[in-house]
Amino acid sequence: MGQLSKYQKWAFVLPLIAVLIWSLNIAVTRYVADYISPVSISFYRWLVAFLILTPFMLPKIWQQRALIRPLIPKLAVLSAFGMVLYQGLSYAAAHYTTATNMGIVNAFVPIFTIFISYLILKDRPNRFAILGSVLSFAGLLYVMGQGHISSLFMQGGHWGDAVMVLAVGFYAFYGVFLKKWQLKLPLMTSLYVQIGFALVYHLPFLLWFGLDWINAENAASVIYAGVFPSLIAPLLWMLAVQVIGPNRTSIFMNLMPVFTAIIASFWLAESWTIYHSIGGFMILVGIILAQKKSLKLPSRALESTT
């Protein structure tokens, strides 16, 4: 591969900013947990994004309706996994765990993806993927047990971490189905329709749990969640994939636990402990090992709505 142009070199800043935005959103999620319910913040997030996109996207949706109509069931499934289950469970987890732990667990997406790909796509993992997955899973248990894996089983573990693991599992399903179906739609069209489905999915939950009002304590968090991680970060990420490629771009995701921990330490006064260091290192090394398969099989970029 030839030398990168000056424009391409600058493009490496794009995924860096995207990951920083998503990391800050994890801290925002933890911060706002005391001021608004998980269902409410999740609904408002996608409502803000939907309202911003509608003036630009609605005419295009009408023009592309024949293309969209046969893909509606698949878009509905993607929305359920990526925008409702993943995001909703993440907001619920924030009530019971720290932003630092959420960032570490979130880094586990590539490992989950390997095994879900095997189940759905019959993409058999190689020995590096298996070894890396085992190492990462051990690191995850170490963090959840706060340095004592035995206490994880005796005390039932950390409820918030367990919910976050479940959320990350659903996001891995989202990525695998994106790869499996490879929908022939413009990315922004796909994103907009999925957001629309997400709003519909929230309605029964809002009827059951109620909707918290936006006020001075949660308004900034709602606006941030609806604009930056929902719209700006995915656009930066997709642009980076186009310029520098999916493999180079995906590496930046490994910075999310680091960025989240730094933000949480300054803003939320969370401490980074020795068990975070040991467990986080095990997870990172495991992810690097597991991704050795990409040297033989080029991966395809996945949309992200983190």
Short mmCIF file of C-alpha atoms in Angstrom, two decimals:
data_model
loop_
_atom_site.label_atom_id
_atom_site.label_comp_id
_atom_site.label_asym_id
_atom_site.label_seq_id
_atom_site.Cartn_x
_atom_site.Cartn_y
_atom_site.Cartn_z
CA MET A 1 0.00 0.00 0.00
CA GLY A 2 1.37 3.41 -0.95
CA GLN A 3 2.08 6.29 1.34
CA LEU A 4 -0.89 8.05 2.84
CA SER A 5 -1.72 11.51 1.51
CA LYS A 6 -1.77 14.50 3.83
CA TYR A 7 -5.60 14.33 3.81
CA GLN A 8 -5.54 10.66 4.77
CA LYS A 9 -3.12 11.32 7.61
CA TRP A 10 -5.46 13.97 9.00
CA ALA A 11 -8.30 11.44 8.71
CA PHE A 12 -6.80 9.50 11.63
CA VAL A 13 -8.13 12.29 13.84
CA LEU A 14 -11.71 11.41 12.89
CA PRO A 15 -12.03 8.03 14.67
CA LEU A 16 -10.11 9.48 17.61
CA ILE A 17 -12.74 12.19 18.03
CA ALA A 18 -15.56 9.67 17.52
CA VAL A 19 -14.25 7.36 20.25
CA LEU A 20 -13.75 10.36 22.55
CA ILE A 21 -17.40 11.37 22.00
CA TRP A 22 -18.64 7.84 22.74
CA SER A 23 -16.41 7.61 25.82
CA LEU A 24 -17.77 10.90 27.12
CA ASN A 25 -21.28 9.60 26.50
CA ILE A 26 -20.61 6.69 28.87
CA ALA A 27 -19.66 9.19 31.55
CA VAL A 28 -22.74 11.27 30.69
CA THR A 29 -24.86 8.13 30.99
CA ARG A 30 -23.50 7.48 34.48
CA TYR A 31 -23.86 11.13 35.54
CA VAL A 32 -27.46 11.52 34.39
CA ALA A 33 -28.58 8.23 35.98
CA ASP A 34 -29.54 10.13 39.14
CA TYR A 35 -31.64 12.69 37.26
CA ILE A 36 -33.67 10.78 34.67
CA SER A 37 -34.91 7.21 34.17
CA PRO A 38 -33.19 4.88 31.67
CA VAL A 39 -36.30 4.68 29.50
CA SER A 40 -36.69 8.46 29.39
CA ILE A 41 -33.08 9.30 28.49
CA SER A 42 -33.03 6.56 25.85
CA PHE A 43 -36.27 7.86 24.29
CA TYR A 44 -35.20 11.51 24.36
CA ARG A 45 -31.83 10.64 22.84
CA TRP A 46 -33.36 9.17 19.72
CA LEU A 47 -36.15 11.78 19.60
CA VAL A 48 -33.58 14.59 19.44
CA ALA A 49 -31.62 12.78 16.71
CA PHE A 50 -34.84 12.07 14.78
CA LEU A 51 -36.01 15.68 14.92
CA ILE A 52 -32.63 16.96 13.72
CA LEU A 53 -32.48 14.53 10.81
CA THR A 54 -36.11 14.73 9.66
CA PRO A 55 -35.92 17.97 7.60
CA PHE A 56 -32.99 16.54 5.63
CA MET A 57 -33.92 12.87 5.49
CA LEU A 58 -37.71 12.77 5.09
CA PRO A 59 -37.67 13.83 1.39
CA LYS A 60 -34.97 11.24 0.69
CA ILE A 61 -36.92 8.55 2.53
CA TRP A 62 -39.93 9.26 0.33
CA GLN A 63 -37.78 9.09 -2.82
CA GLN A 64 -36.20 5.81 -1.68
CA ARG A 65 -39.40 4.21 -0.35
CA ALA A 66 -39.39 1.41 -2.95
CA LEU A 67 -35.84 0.53 -1.94
CA ILE A 68 -36.63 0.70 1.79
CA ARG A 69 -39.93 -1.22 1.84
CA PRO A 70 -38.56 -4.79 1.42
CA LEU A 71 -35.82 -4.09 4.00
CA ILE A 72 -38.17 -2.88 6.75
CA PRO A 73 -38.15 -6.18 8.76
CA LYS A 74 -34.35 -6.23 8.82
CA LEU A 75 -34.13 -2.56 9.76
CA ALA A 76 -36.61 -3.23 12.56
CA VAL A 77 -34.41 -6.03 13.94
CA LEU A 78 -31.26 -3.88 13.73
CA SER A 79 -33.00 -1.06 15.57
CA ALA A 80 -34.14 -3.42 18.32
CA PHE A 81 -30.63 -4.78 18.92
CA GLY A 82 -28.50 -1.68 18.41
CA MET A 83 -30.65 1.21 19.57
CA VAL A 84 -33.14 -0.19 22.06
CA LEU A 85 -31.63 -3.23 23.79
CA TYR A 86 -28.01 -2.07 23.75
CA GLN A 87 -28.67 1.55 24.59
CA GLY A 88 -31.54 0.91 27.00
CA LEU A 89 -29.61 -1.70 28.98
CA SER A 90 -26.57 0.58 29.05
CA TYR A 91 -28.63 3.33 30.66
CA ALA A 92 -30.03 0.80 33.14
CA ALA A 93 -26.51 -0.48 33.96
CA ALA A 94 -25.39 3.06 34.75
CA HIS A 95 -27.57 2.98 37.88
CA TYR A 96 -25.56 0.10 39.35
CA THR A 97 -21.95 0.39 38.16
CA THR A 98 -19.28 2.95 37.36
CA ALA A 99 -18.53 4.63 34.05
CA THR A 100 -15.03 3.13 34.23
CA ASN A 101 -16.42 -0.40 34.40
CA MET A 102 -18.90 0.36 31.61
CA GLY A 103 -16.05 1.48 29.37
CA ILE A 104 -14.07 -1.68 30.08
CA VAL A 105 -17.03 -3.98 29.43
CA ASN A 106 -17.85 -2.06 26.25
CA ALA A 107 -14.44 -3.01 24.88
CA PHE A 108 -15.60 -6.62 24.93
CA VAL A 109 -17.70 -6.17 21.75
CA PRO A 110 -15.06 -7.70 19.39
CA ILE A 111 -14.87 -10.88 21.48
CA PHE A 112 -18.63 -11.36 21.56
CA THR A 113 -18.73 -10.66 17.83
CA ILE A 114 -16.31 -13.52 17.10
CA PHE A 115 -18.52 -16.15 18.68
CA ILE A 116 -21.82 -14.74 17.43
CA SER A 117 -20.29 -14.67 13.93
CA TYR A 118 -19.51 -18.35 14.34
CA LEU A 119 -23.10 -19.14 15.33
CA ILE A 120 -24.78 -17.04 12.64
CA LEU A 121 -22.24 -16.66 9.82
CA LYS A 122 -20.40 -19.97 10.39
CA ASP A 123 -17.18 -17.94 10.56
CA ARG A 124 -15.02 -20.40 12.49
CA PRO A 125 -12.63 -18.67 14.94
CA ASN A 126 -8.96 -19.64 14.76
CA ARG A 127 -6.84 -20.57 17.75
CA PHE A 128 -5.75 -16.96 18.30
CA ALA A 129 -9.39 -15.89 18.49
CA ILE A 130 -10.19 -18.62 21.01
CA LEU A 131 -7.12 -17.92 23.15
CA GLY A 132 -7.73 -14.17 23.04
CA SER A 133 -11.40 -14.64 23.93
CA VAL A 134 -10.58 -16.78 26.96
CA LEU A 135 -7.98 -14.25 28.14
CA SER A 136 -10.36 -11.32 27.66
CA PHE A 137 -13.20 -13.12 29.42
CA ALA A 138 -10.92 -13.86 32.37
CA GLY A 139 -10.00 -10.17 32.48
CA LEU A 140 -13.67 -9.20 32.39
CA LEU A 141 -14.46 -11.51 35.31
CA TYR A 142 -11.48 -10.08 37.19
CA VAL A 143 -12.82 -6.54 36.80
CA MET A 144 -16.38 -7.56 37.70
CA GLY A 145 -15.10 -9.35 40.81
CA GLN A 146 -13.04 -6.26 41.72
CA GLY A 147 -9.83 -8.26 41.75
CA HIS A 148 -11.28 -11.34 43.46
CA ILE A 149 -13.00 -13.70 41.02
CA SER A 150 -14.08 -15.94 43.90
CA SER A 151 -16.16 -13.09 45.33
CA LEU A 152 -17.92 -12.79 41.98
CA PHE A 153 -19.58 -16.16 42.54
CA MET A 154 -20.07 -15.85 46.29
CA GLN A 155 -21.74 -12.44 46.16
CA GLY A 156 -23.47 -12.81 42.81
CA GLY A 157 -21.18 -10.33 41.10
CA HIS A 158 -21.85 -6.71 40.26
CA TRP A 159 -25.40 -6.30 38.94
CA GLY A 160 -24.58 -3.29 36.78
CA ASP A 161 -21.61 -4.99 35.15
CA ALA A 162 -23.77 -8.04 34.34
CA VAL A 163 -26.41 -5.81 32.70
CA MET A 164 -23.67 -4.07 30.71
CA VAL A 165 -22.34 -7.44 29.52
CA LEU A 166 -25.84 -8.29 28.30
CA ALA A 167 -26.06 -4.94 26.51
CA VAL A 168 -22.72 -5.50 24.79
CA GLY A 169 -23.92 -8.93 23.68
CA PHE A 170 -26.90 -7.37 21.93
CA TYR A 171 -24.63 -4.83 20.23
CA ALA A 172 -22.46 -7.68 18.94
CA PHE A 173 -25.61 -9.21 17.43
CA TYR A 174 -26.30 -5.84 15.81
CA GLY A 175 -22.88 -5.79 14.16
CA VAL A 176 -23.08 -9.39 12.98
CA PHE A 177 -26.51 -8.89 11.40
CA LEU A 178 -25.21 -5.77 9.66
CA LYS A 179 -22.46 -7.89 8.15
CA LYS A 180 -24.80 -10.77 7.32
CA TRP A 181 -27.42 -8.68 5.54
CA GLN A 182 -25.22 -5.92 4.03
CA LEU A 183 -28.25 -3.77 3.30
CA LYS A 184 -28.11 -1.90 0.00
CA LEU A 185 -29.10 1.42 1.52
CA PRO A 186 -27.30 4.72 2.03
CA LEU A 187 -25.92 4.75 5.57
CA MET A 188 -27.87 7.84 6.65
CA THR A 189 -31.11 6.35 5.31
CA SER A 190 -30.50 3.17 7.27
CA LEU A 191 -29.69 5.17 10.41
CA TYR A 192 -32.78 7.35 10.12
CA VAL A 193 -35.20 4.45 9.64
CA GLN A 194 -33.65 2.58 12.56
CA ILE A 195 -34.06 5.65 14.77
CA GLY A 196 -37.72 5.82 13.75
CA PHE A 197 -38.24 2.20 14.79
CA ALA A 198 -36.43 2.89 18.08
CA LEU A 199 -38.95 5.59 18.96
CA VAL A 200 -41.85 3.23 18.26
CA TYR A 201 -40.25 0.48 20.37
CA HIS A 202 -40.01 2.87 23.32
CA LEU A 203 -43.76 3.61 23.43
CA PRO A 204 -44.90 0.54 25.45
CA PHE A 205 -42.06 1.10 27.94
CA LEU A 206 -43.05 4.74 28.32
CA LEU A 207 -46.67 3.73 28.96
CA TRP A 208 -45.51 1.30 31.63
CA PHE A 209 -42.72 3.26 33.34
CA GLY A 210 -43.76 6.81 32.48
CA LEU A 211 -41.71 9.62 30.97
CA ASP A 212 -39.57 11.96 33.05
CA TRP A 213 -39.69 15.61 32.05
CA ILE A 214 -36.62 17.40 30.73
CA ASN A 215 -35.39 19.91 33.30
CA ALA A 216 -32.33 21.98 34.15
CA GLU A 217 -30.53 18.98 35.66
CA ASN A 218 -30.84 16.62 32.68
CA ALA A 219 -31.37 18.86 29.62
CA ALA A 220 -27.68 19.19 28.70
CA SER A 221 -27.17 15.43 28.94
CA VAL A 222 -30.20 14.74 26.76
CA ILE A 223 -29.04 17.18 24.06
CA TYR A 224 -25.49 15.81 24.15
CA ALA A 225 -26.72 12.21 23.82
CA GLY A 226 -29.05 13.10 20.96
CA VAL A 227 -26.49 15.08 18.94
CA PHE A 228 -22.92 13.96 19.52
CA PRO A 229 -22.89 10.15 20.05
CA SER A 230 -26.03 9.60 17.95
CA LEU A 231 -25.18 11.71 14.91
CA ILE A 232 -21.75 13.36 14.86
CA ALA A 233 -19.66 10.41 16.06
CA PRO A 234 -21.18 7.88 13.60
CA LEU A 235 -20.63 10.31 10.72
CA LEU A 236 -16.98 10.84 11.69
CA TRP A 237 -16.53 7.09 12.06
CA MET A 238 -18.07 6.29 8.66
CA LEU A 239 -15.94 8.97 6.98
CA ALA A 240 -12.82 7.49 8.59
CA VAL A 241 -13.74 4.02 7.33
CA GLN A 242 -14.01 5.40 3.80
CA VAL A 243 -10.65 7.21 3.95
CA ILE A 244 -8.31 4.99 6.00
CA GLY A 245 -10.17 1.66 5.86
CA PRO A 246 -12.14 -0.47 8.35
CA ASN A 247 -9.17 -2.30 9.91
CA ARG A 248 -7.23 0.84 10.81
CA THR A 249 -10.38 2.56 12.02
CA SER A 250 -11.52 -0.30 14.27
CA ILE A 251 -8.26 -0.23 16.24
CA PHE A 252 -9.29 3.10 17.78
CA MET A 253 -12.16 1.37 19.63
CA ASN A 254 -9.56 -0.08 22.01
CA LEU A 255 -9.02 3.45 23.34
CA MET A 256 -12.57 3.66 24.70
CA PRO A 257 -11.82 2.16 28.17
CA VAL A 258 -8.83 4.49 28.54
CA PHE A 259 -10.73 7.62 27.52
CA THR A 260 -13.71 6.65 29.69
CA ALA A 261 -11.51 6.06 32.73
CA ILE A 262 -9.76 9.41 32.31
CA ILE A 263 -13.03 11.32 31.89
CA ALA A 264 -14.64 9.49 34.82
CA SER A 265 -11.70 10.18 37.10
CA PHE A 266 -11.83 13.93 36.49
CA TRP A 267 -15.58 14.44 36.17
CA LEU A 268 -17.15 11.71 38.33
CA ALA A 269 -14.27 11.29 40.79
CA GLU A 270 -14.03 7.58 40.00
CA SER A 271 -10.75 5.89 40.88
CA TRP A 272 -8.71 3.65 38.58
CA THR A 273 -7.59 0.72 40.69
CA ILE A 274 -5.06 -2.06 40.29
CA TYR A 275 -7.80 -4.52 39.33
CA HIS A 276 -8.87 -2.16 36.54
CA SER A 277 -5.28 -2.12 35.28
CA ILE A 278 -4.80 -5.89 35.42
CA GLY A 279 -8.23 -6.79 34.06
CA GLY A 280 -8.13 -4.08 31.41
CA PHE A 281 -4.70 -5.22 30.24
CA MET A 282 -5.91 -8.83 29.98
CA ILE A 283 -8.94 -7.72 27.95
CA LEU A 284 -6.82 -5.55 25.63
CA VAL A 285 -4.22 -8.27 24.99
CA GLY A 286 -7.02 -10.78 24.39
CA ILE A 287 -8.69 -8.49 21.86
CA ILE A 288 -5.41 -7.99 19.99
CA LEU A 289 -4.86 -11.76 19.89
CA ALA A 290 -8.41 -12.41 18.75
CA GLN A 291 -8.10 -9.93 15.89
CA LYS A 292 -5.14 -11.76 14.35
CA LYS A 293 -7.71 -13.41 12.09
CA SER A 294 -8.04 -10.05 10.29
CA LEU A 295 -4.57 -10.61 8.80
CA LYS A 296 -6.08 -13.41 6.72
CA LEU A 297 -9.70 -12.41 6.40
CA PRO A 298 -10.35 -8.71 5.75
CA SER A 299 -13.16 -7.45 7.91
CA ARG A 300 -15.99 -5.20 6.85
CA ALA A 301 -16.75 -1.94 8.57
CA LEU A 302 -19.80 -1.97 10.79
CA GLU A 303 -22.06 0.96 11.51
CA SER A 304 -21.82 2.16 15.10
CA THR A 305 -24.37 3.77 17.30
CA THR A 306 -22.52 3.55 20.60
#
